[in-house]
Short mmCIF file of C-alpha atoms and ligand atoms in Angstrom, two decimals:
data_model
loop_
_atom_site.label_atom_id
_atom_site.label_comp_id
_atom_site.label_asym_id
_atom_site.label_seq_id
_atom_site.Cartn_x
_atom_site.Cartn_y
_atom_site.Cartn_z
CA MET U 1 0.08 -0.10 0.05
CA ASN U 2 1.85 3.20 -1.13
CA MET U 3 1.96 6.29 1.09
CA LEU U 4 -0.72 8.94 1.08
CA TYR U 5 1.01 12.45 0.65
CA ASP U 6 -0.62 15.63 1.43
CA VAL U 7 0.52 17.14 -1.80
CA ILE U 8 1.86 15.75 -5.31
CA ILE U 9 3.68 18.31 -7.25
CA VAL U 10 3.99 17.73 -10.98
CA GLY U 11 7.07 19.55 -12.61
CA ALA U 12 10.22 20.59 -10.89
CA GLY U 13 10.82 23.98 -12.33
CA PRO U 14 10.87 27.22 -10.13
CA ALA U 15 7.19 26.85 -9.27
CA GLY U 16 7.50 23.04 -8.37
CA VAL U 17 10.66 23.39 -6.48
CA ALA U 18 9.28 26.35 -4.54
CA CYS U 19 6.18 24.30 -3.74
CA ALA U 20 8.27 21.33 -2.38
CA TYR U 21 10.34 23.60 -0.20
CA MET U 22 7.29 25.31 1.16
CA CYS U 23 5.63 22.00 1.95
CA LYS U 24 8.68 20.94 3.79
CA LYS U 25 8.76 24.11 5.69
CA LYS U 26 5.04 23.85 6.58
CA GLY U 27 5.47 20.25 7.74
CA LEU U 28 3.27 18.75 4.89
CA SER U 29 4.26 15.58 3.27
CA TYR U 30 4.84 15.81 -0.50
CA LEU U 31 6.39 14.26 -3.64
CA LEU U 32 7.76 16.31 -6.35
CA VAL U 33 7.51 14.57 -9.82
CA GLU U 34 9.69 15.50 -12.73
CA SER U 35 9.95 14.11 -16.18
CA GLY U 36 13.44 15.32 -16.87
CA LYS U 37 16.74 14.03 -15.38
CA SER U 38 17.15 16.92 -13.08
CA VAL U 39 15.30 19.74 -11.39
CA PHE U 40 14.83 22.80 -13.68
CA GLN U 41 14.96 20.47 -16.59
CA GLY U 42 12.50 22.91 -18.52
CA ILE U 43 15.09 25.68 -18.02
CA ILE U 44 18.03 23.54 -18.84
CA ASN U 45 16.32 22.60 -22.06
CA THR U 46 15.06 26.01 -23.29
CA TYR U 47 17.62 28.55 -22.17
CA PRO U 48 20.56 29.15 -24.51
CA GLU U 49 24.02 28.32 -23.16
CA GLY U 50 25.58 31.03 -20.87
CA LYS U 51 22.13 32.97 -20.82
CA LYS U 52 22.09 35.41 -17.95
CA VAL U 53 19.10 34.88 -15.52
CA TYR U 54 17.34 38.05 -14.38
CA ALA U 55 15.36 38.44 -11.21
CA SER U 56 12.76 40.19 -13.30
CA LYS U 57 9.42 41.34 -11.62
CA PRO U 58 6.26 42.33 -13.47
CA LYS U 59 5.93 46.14 -13.50
CA GLU U 60 2.51 46.08 -11.56
CA MET U 61 3.88 43.74 -8.70
CA ALA U 62 5.20 45.55 -5.67
CA GLY U 63 6.24 42.85 -3.34
CA GLY U 64 9.50 40.71 -3.44
CA PHE U 65 10.07 36.96 -3.94
CA LEU U 66 8.10 34.86 -1.45
CA VAL U 67 10.55 32.08 -1.45
CA ASP U 68 13.86 33.98 -1.31
CA GLU U 69 16.07 31.05 -1.32
CA LEU U 70 15.23 30.44 -4.90
CA ARG U 71 15.43 34.00 -6.14
CA PRO U 72 17.82 34.55 -8.92
CA PRO U 73 20.80 36.86 -7.66
CA ASP U 74 20.33 40.54 -8.09
CA LYS U 75 23.58 40.60 -10.11
CA PRO U 76 22.64 38.27 -12.94
CA VAL U 77 24.46 34.85 -13.19
CA THR U 78 24.51 32.43 -16.07
CA VAL U 79 21.79 29.87 -16.30
CA GLU U 80 24.37 27.15 -15.55
CA MET U 81 25.34 28.83 -12.38
CA TYR U 82 21.67 29.29 -11.20
CA VAL U 83 20.74 25.73 -12.08
CA GLN U 84 23.79 24.42 -10.17
CA TYR U 85 22.88 26.54 -7.32
CA VAL U 86 19.29 25.13 -7.35
CA GLN U 87 20.46 21.58 -7.56
CA HIS U 88 22.74 22.07 -4.50
CA PHE U 89 19.81 23.60 -2.62
CA VAL U 90 17.56 20.66 -3.44
CA GLN U 91 20.21 18.23 -2.29
CA HIS U 92 20.96 20.27 0.75
CA GLU U 93 17.32 20.51 1.82
CA ASN U 94 16.87 16.78 0.87
CA LEU U 95 13.65 17.63 -1.04
CA SER U 96 11.66 14.56 -1.95
CA ILE U 97 11.64 14.25 -5.70
CA ILE U 98 11.35 11.54 -8.32
CA THR U 99 12.95 12.30 -11.67
CA GLU U 100 12.41 10.75 -15.10
CA ALA U 101 8.74 10.19 -14.08
CA GLU U 102 6.42 11.49 -16.77
CA PHE U 103 3.20 12.78 -15.57
CA GLN U 104 0.29 11.00 -17.36
CA ASP U 105 -3.11 11.46 -15.68
CA ILE U 106 -5.04 11.93 -12.47
CA GLU U 107 -7.70 9.67 -11.04
CA THR U 108 -10.15 10.80 -8.41
CA HIS U 109 -10.78 8.28 -5.51
CA ARG U 110 -12.67 8.72 -2.27
CA GLY U 111 -10.53 11.31 -0.21
CA PHE U 112 -7.53 11.29 -2.50
CA PHE U 113 -6.04 11.67 -5.98
CA GLN U 114 -3.99 8.96 -7.76
CA VAL U 115 -1.46 10.67 -9.88
CA LEU U 116 -0.29 8.32 -12.62
CA THR U 117 3.22 8.66 -14.05
CA SER U 118 5.56 6.68 -16.20
CA LYS U 119 7.11 5.45 -12.78
CA GLY U 120 3.80 4.29 -11.30
CA GLY U 121 1.00 6.10 -9.30
CA PHE U 122 1.26 8.27 -6.32
CA LYS U 123 -1.47 9.16 -3.93
CA GLY U 124 -2.13 12.81 -2.78
CA LYS U 125 -4.73 14.71 -0.91
CA LYS U 126 -4.01 17.65 -3.20
CA VAL U 127 -2.25 18.07 -6.59
CA VAL U 128 -0.26 20.95 -7.89
CA LEU U 129 0.29 21.08 -11.56
CA SER U 130 3.48 23.07 -12.29
CA PHE U 131 4.70 21.53 -15.66
CA GLY U 132 5.42 25.01 -17.28
CA ASN U 133 4.63 25.96 -20.71
CA SER U 134 7.68 24.99 -22.83
CA ILE U 135 5.90 22.94 -25.52
CA PRO U 136 7.31 24.96 -28.56
CA ARG U 137 4.82 26.11 -31.15
CA GLU U 138 5.24 24.72 -34.63
CA LEU U 139 5.85 26.96 -37.58
CA THR U 140 2.86 26.71 -39.88
CA VAL U 141 3.65 27.11 -43.56
CA TYR U 142 2.59 25.53 -46.88
CA GLY U 143 4.61 22.49 -46.99
CA ASP U 144 6.70 21.08 -44.21
CA ALA U 145 8.83 22.93 -41.78
CA LYS U 146 9.61 20.13 -39.34
CA MET U 147 13.36 20.48 -39.95
CA VAL U 148 13.40 24.05 -38.61
CA ALA U 149 14.98 24.03 -35.07
CA LYS U 150 12.73 25.38 -32.23
CA THR U 151 15.56 25.81 -29.65
CA LEU U 152 19.21 26.82 -29.65
CA ASP U 153 20.90 23.64 -28.58
CA ASP U 154 24.39 24.62 -29.72
CA PRO U 155 25.25 28.18 -31.02
CA LYS U 156 28.47 26.86 -32.53
CA LYS U 157 26.49 25.08 -35.32
CA TYR U 158 25.66 28.52 -36.72
CA ILE U 159 29.19 29.75 -37.17
CA GLY U 160 29.90 30.51 -40.87
CA LEU U 161 26.30 30.25 -41.78
CA ARG U 162 23.82 33.14 -42.62
CA THR U 163 21.22 32.38 -40.00
CA LEU U 164 17.60 33.26 -39.64
CA VAL U 165 15.91 33.62 -36.29
CA ILE U 166 12.09 33.86 -36.45
CA GLY U 167 9.91 35.36 -33.61
CA GLY U 168 9.54 38.73 -32.10
CA GLY U 169 9.90 38.10 -28.28
CA ASN U 170 12.54 37.67 -25.56
CA THR U 171 13.25 33.94 -26.50
CA ALA U 172 13.96 35.02 -30.09
CA ALA U 173 16.00 37.88 -28.97
CA ASP U 174 18.09 35.60 -26.62
CA VAL U 175 18.86 33.18 -29.43
CA VAL U 176 19.91 36.18 -31.67
CA ILE U 177 22.20 37.38 -28.91
CA SER U 178 23.80 34.02 -28.35
CA ILE U 179 24.47 33.53 -32.02
CA LEU U 180 25.80 37.07 -32.49
CA LYS U 181 28.10 36.49 -29.64
CA ILE U 182 29.48 33.16 -30.71
CA LYS U 183 29.88 34.54 -34.33
CA ARG U 184 31.78 37.54 -32.92
CA GLN U 185 34.02 35.39 -30.84
CA HIS U 186 34.92 33.33 -33.98
CA ASN U 187 35.45 36.23 -36.20
CA ASP U 188 32.45 35.23 -38.34
CA SER U 189 31.00 38.16 -40.24
CA GLN U 190 27.95 36.22 -41.68
CA PRO U 191 24.83 38.05 -40.42
CA VAL U 192 21.93 36.96 -38.24
CA TYR U 193 18.60 37.86 -39.87
CA TRP U 194 15.90 38.45 -37.26
CA ALA U 195 12.47 38.16 -38.75
CA HIS U 196 8.99 38.79 -37.29
CA VAL U 197 5.60 38.91 -38.75
CA SER U 198 4.78 42.08 -36.97
CA GLU U 199 6.39 45.45 -37.73
CA THR U 200 7.71 45.68 -34.08
CA PHE U 201 9.64 43.48 -31.91
CA ASP U 202 8.64 43.12 -28.34
CA VAL U 203 11.46 42.50 -25.80
CA ASN U 204 11.78 43.57 -22.27
CA LYS U 205 14.36 46.20 -21.10
CA GLU U 206 17.23 43.84 -20.11
CA THR U 207 17.01 41.77 -23.22
CA ALA U 208 17.03 44.96 -25.30
CA GLN U 209 20.02 46.20 -23.45
CA ARG U 210 21.99 43.01 -24.15
CA LEU U 211 21.14 42.96 -27.76
CA GLY U 212 22.20 46.57 -27.97
CA GLU U 213 25.54 45.71 -26.32
CA GLU U 214 26.18 42.80 -28.82
CA ILE U 215 25.50 45.05 -31.70
CA LEU U 216 27.85 47.77 -30.40
CA LEU U 217 30.53 45.08 -29.99
CA GLY U 218 30.30 44.47 -33.75
CA GLY U 219 27.43 41.85 -34.00
CA ASN U 220 26.12 41.69 -37.64
CA ILE U 221 22.32 41.64 -37.33
CA ARG U 222 19.75 42.48 -40.16
CA LEU U 223 16.17 43.07 -38.91
CA LEU U 224 13.32 41.82 -41.05
CA PRO U 225 10.16 43.21 -39.55
CA GLY U 226 6.93 42.35 -41.40
CA ALA U 227 8.42 39.09 -42.77
CA THR U 228 6.30 36.01 -43.34
CA PRO U 229 7.41 32.49 -43.40
CA ARG U 230 5.59 30.94 -46.52
CA ILE U 231 6.80 27.72 -47.83
CA GLY U 232 8.77 24.70 -46.62
CA GLU U 233 10.14 22.78 -49.65
CA VAL U 234 13.01 20.37 -50.80
CA ASP U 235 14.99 21.94 -53.60
CA ASP U 236 16.54 20.24 -56.73
CA GLU U 237 19.60 19.25 -54.54
CA GLY U 238 17.54 17.66 -51.83
CA ILE U 239 17.90 20.58 -49.35
CA ASP U 240 15.03 21.38 -47.17
CA ARG U 241 14.45 25.17 -47.48
CA LEU U 242 12.22 27.74 -45.84
CA VAL U 243 11.00 30.62 -48.08
CA ILE U 244 10.30 33.80 -46.06
CA ARG U 245 8.67 36.78 -47.81
CA ILE U 246 10.52 39.92 -46.50
CA ASN U 247 7.90 42.35 -48.00
CA GLU U 248 4.73 42.08 -50.10
CA PHE U 249 2.86 44.65 -52.10
CA LYS U 250 -0.76 43.68 -53.02
CA GLU U 251 -1.85 45.32 -56.42
CA SER U 252 -5.50 46.11 -56.90
CA ASP U 253 -5.87 43.54 -59.67
CA GLY U 254 -4.86 40.74 -57.34
CA ILE U 255 -1.32 40.43 -58.40
CA GLU U 256 1.26 40.39 -55.55
CA LEU U 257 4.81 41.72 -55.74
CA TYR U 258 7.26 40.46 -53.14
CA HIS U 259 10.80 39.96 -52.25
CA ALA U 260 11.65 36.68 -50.46
CA MET U 261 14.60 34.96 -49.10
CA SER U 262 15.19 31.14 -49.08
CA PHE U 263 17.14 29.59 -46.31
CA PRO U 264 18.35 26.00 -45.89
CA MET U 265 16.22 24.91 -42.86
CA LYS U 266 19.38 23.98 -40.98
CA ASN U 267 20.06 27.79 -40.76
CA VAL U 268 16.72 28.63 -39.28
CA ILE U 269 15.55 28.70 -35.66
CA ALA U 270 11.85 29.44 -35.15
CA CYS U 271 11.20 30.83 -31.59
CA ILE U 272 7.57 31.69 -32.01
CA GLY U 273 6.39 30.83 -28.56
CA SER U 274 4.87 27.81 -27.04
CA GLN U 275 1.49 26.04 -27.17
CA GLY U 276 -0.65 25.94 -24.25
CA SER U 277 -1.51 22.71 -22.30
CA ALA U 278 -5.16 22.62 -23.69
CA THR U 279 -4.87 19.03 -24.95
CA LEU U 280 -3.54 17.81 -21.63
CA LEU U 281 -6.23 19.76 -19.78
CA ASP U 282 -8.98 18.17 -21.77
CA LYS U 283 -7.61 14.84 -20.73
CA LEU U 284 -7.51 15.88 -17.10
CA GLN U 285 -11.17 17.13 -17.47
CA ILE U 286 -10.06 20.51 -16.30
CA GLN U 287 -12.15 23.32 -17.78
CA THR U 288 -10.77 25.83 -20.14
CA ILE U 289 -12.57 28.85 -21.91
CA SER U 290 -11.84 29.89 -25.63
CA CYS U 291 -11.08 33.54 -26.14
CA THR U 292 -13.45 35.46 -28.32
CA GLU U 293 -12.68 38.62 -29.98
CA GLY U 294 -12.75 41.62 -27.71
CA ILE U 295 -12.80 39.50 -24.53
CA CYS U 296 -9.09 38.76 -24.15
CA LYS U 297 -6.29 41.37 -24.03
CA VAL U 298 -3.30 39.00 -23.75
CA ALA U 299 -4.49 35.91 -25.35
CA LYS U 300 -5.60 35.82 -28.94
CA GLU U 301 -8.88 34.86 -30.35
CA GLY U 302 -9.42 31.04 -30.12
CA ASP U 303 -6.78 30.61 -27.48
CA ARG U 304 -7.97 28.34 -24.69
CA LEU U 305 -7.28 29.56 -21.11
CA VAL U 306 -7.50 27.55 -18.04
CA LEU U 307 -10.20 28.57 -15.58
CA LEU U 308 -8.87 29.11 -12.17
CA ASN U 309 -10.25 30.62 -8.95
CA SER U 310 -8.27 33.32 -6.96
CA ASP U 311 -6.33 30.42 -5.15
CA PHE U 312 -5.18 28.88 -8.55
CA GLU U 313 -7.48 25.99 -8.13
CA THR U 314 -8.82 24.45 -11.15
CA THR U 315 -12.42 23.31 -11.76
CA ARG U 316 -11.34 19.87 -10.53
CA LYS U 317 -11.43 20.78 -6.82
CA GLY U 318 -8.33 19.95 -5.06
CA ILE U 319 -6.21 20.26 -8.18
CA TYR U 320 -4.21 23.45 -8.55
CA MET U 321 -2.23 24.89 -11.37
CA ILE U 322 0.54 27.59 -11.22
CA GLY U 323 3.58 29.21 -12.87
CA GLY U 324 4.48 29.03 -16.57
CA ALA U 325 1.62 26.43 -17.11
CA VAL U 326 -0.88 29.29 -16.73
CA SER U 327 1.01 31.99 -18.54
CA PRO U 328 0.74 34.29 -20.27
CA SER U 329 -2.85 34.56 -18.88
CA TYR U 330 -5.70 32.62 -17.50
CA MET U 331 -9.47 32.99 -16.83
CA LYS U 332 -10.07 34.13 -13.24
CA VAL U 333 -13.29 33.27 -11.54
CA ALA U 334 -13.79 35.75 -8.65
CA ASP U 335 -16.88 37.30 -7.05
CA GLY U 336 -19.11 35.52 -9.41
CA ALA U 337 -17.41 37.06 -12.43
CA ILE U 338 -14.90 35.51 -15.05
CA ALA U 339 -12.22 37.83 -16.55
CA GLU U 340 -8.88 37.23 -18.21
CA GLU U 341 -6.00 37.69 -15.76
CA LYS U 342 -2.54 38.58 -16.94
CA HIS U 343 0.10 35.97 -15.54
CA PRO U 344 3.57 37.02 -16.88
CA ASN U 345 5.89 33.88 -17.44
CA LEU U 346 8.57 34.79 -14.95
CA ILE U 347 10.54 32.88 -12.27
CA TYR U 348 9.08 35.50 -9.89
CA THR U 349 5.43 34.71 -10.73
CA ALA U 350 6.17 30.91 -10.62
CA ILE U 351 7.77 31.09 -7.18
CA ASN U 352 5.12 33.56 -5.76
CA ASP U 353 2.38 31.31 -6.99
CA ALA U 354 3.95 28.36 -5.30
CA ALA U 355 4.17 30.13 -1.86
CA SER U 356 0.51 31.20 -2.12
CA VAL U 357 -0.87 27.91 -3.10
CA ILE U 358 0.99 25.91 -0.49
CA GLU U 359 -0.22 28.43 2.12
CA THR U 360 -3.82 27.88 0.82
CA ILE U 361 -3.44 24.04 0.69
CA PHE U 362 -1.77 24.18 4.20
CA SER U 363 -4.97 26.05 5.66
CA LYS U 364 -7.33 23.78 3.90
CA LEU U 365 -5.70 20.63 5.27
CA GLN U 366 -5.84 21.88 8.81
CA THR U 367 -9.46 22.42 8.60
CA THR U 368 -10.46 18.81 7.10
C1 FAD G 401 15.02 31.47 -23.13
C2 FAD G 401 14.25 31.85 -21.80
C3 FAD G 401 14.80 32.96 -21.03
C4 FAD G 401 14.16 33.27 -19.90
N1 FAD G 401 14.77 34.14 -19.02
C5 FAD G 401 14.12 34.55 -17.86
C6 FAD G 401 14.80 35.36 -16.85
O1 FAD G 401 15.86 35.92 -17.16
N2 FAD G 401 14.15 35.65 -15.76
C7 FAD G 401 12.92 35.21 -15.59
O2 FAD G 401 12.28 35.49 -14.37
N3 FAD G 401 12.25 34.43 -16.36
C8 FAD G 401 12.91 34.10 -17.45
N4 FAD G 401 12.26 33.12 -18.35
C9 FAD G 401 11.03 32.61 -17.91
C10 FAD G 401 11.10 31.45 -16.82
O3 FAD G 401 12.06 30.57 -17.14
C11 FAD G 401 9.80 30.79 -16.56
O4 FAD G 401 8.78 31.68 -16.27
C12 FAD G 401 9.88 29.73 -15.41
O5 FAD G 401 10.80 28.71 -15.86
C13 FAD G 401 8.46 29.09 -15.21
O6 FAD G 401 8.64 28.20 -14.09
P1 FAD G 401 7.80 26.93 -13.97
O7 FAD G 401 8.28 26.12 -12.83
O8 FAD G 401 6.33 27.36 -14.03
O9 FAD G 401 8.01 26.05 -15.33
P2 FAD G 401 9.25 25.37 -16.00
O10 FAD G 401 10.44 26.00 -15.67
O11 FAD G 401 8.96 25.15 -17.43
O12 FAD G 401 9.41 23.90 -15.24
C14 FAD G 401 8.36 22.86 -15.61
C15 FAD G 401 9.03 21.60 -15.15
O13 FAD G 401 7.98 20.51 -15.31
C16 FAD G 401 8.58 19.44 -16.07
N5 FAD G 401 7.58 18.72 -16.77
C17 FAD G 401 6.92 19.21 -17.89
N6 FAD G 401 5.89 18.34 -18.42
C18 FAD G 401 5.97 17.35 -17.44
C19 FAD G 401 5.31 16.06 -17.31
N7 FAD G 401 4.40 15.76 -18.03
N8 FAD G 401 5.63 15.22 -16.27
C20 FAD G 401 6.61 15.76 -15.20
N9 FAD G 401 7.32 16.72 -15.41
C21 FAD G 401 7.16 17.63 -16.42
C22 FAD G 401 9.60 20.11 -16.97
O14 FAD G 401 10.65 19.22 -17.39
C23 FAD G 401 10.17 21.26 -16.05
O15 FAD G 401 11.29 20.75 -15.28
C24 FAD G 401 12.81 32.72 -19.51
C25 FAD G 401 12.38 31.66 -20.41
C26 FAD G 401 12.92 31.40 -21.50
C27 FAD G 401 12.33 30.22 -22.38
#
């Protein structure tokens, strides 16, 4: 008969590790379940090598980090240093974690949940879902663009190549910065093209500063605002290529004039955001709401947002969802009304969600 935990936590990113630590501090029994080999596997997989980690806070939030032990240092350190620090912290605190266990489903039983994973089932009175939001979005073009990379696993691969980075946000900017840097260090003057479908790029201040520095140090960047990836194709020589239109003019008689560039797909990285967890939530029978025009400010029309109350509890009572998994926004049910709530995808948000959710669970378990 396996143990009944107070809390089962799914995903060991900043949110999950903070939950585990808070449970320990509050004397709750818990188990942290992680699909990767290590805590912070999501960060290990998605941050470019050497990326600095910032203790960024959303503008509208006044308070500090609620679990100070996991706060990235004020003077930014590399992702490798931050991850190493957290790994030591987890070891030092002897946090109870099972790695390489892929979360699959949750069964409801009388008085407890059974959390099913690739390493068996675990029983918990409450479940916190903190599996992040790092399922990269696919580039949709006519033809096949599966060969296009979605993350930067090794910047060195792009030395000597004209490289195309697609996407207008911080993740794309980080990839651009890493490639510019490695090219500069190897005296490679081949440019990095940075393309985005919109006319403007949308990056935070720190990222913009680092990009500016890299350009001043000689980084060869060509911006392609308003550029649309159109076709994935295999050319006569069997090379997979991506064609991107860099400007288009529509004539009144239906004729289109455009300039386009065709890149071998091995030169292209598409950082166009991540897809939400809607499919998984359907399986878990956790309710989501589709955004319709005019209702959502952060999400786009058709995006499915998870429905949470002000304690981050889902529509399956006793199951909570926090951190990157509910970013960039969710539908908050409060005082009988439902409204879209902004939820910036930051370490700060993940850690602070964790602290407040464990506080809530602690009080609920005291009264049952
Ligand atoms: C390139 C990049 C740079 C960033 N830079 C910064 C920065 O400088 N400062 C900042 O504040 N924020 C930054 N962010 C955002 C920040 O990393 C996220 O907000 C934060 O990691 C969210 O934490 P989380 O715990 O919710 O999710 P994650 O960190 O994504 O952790 C989720 C964990 O769940 C695990 N998991 C996923 N699916 C399963 C499953 N089925 N079963 C079991 N485990 C599972 C994953 O392996 C992962 O370890 C950056 C993000 C990116 C992509």
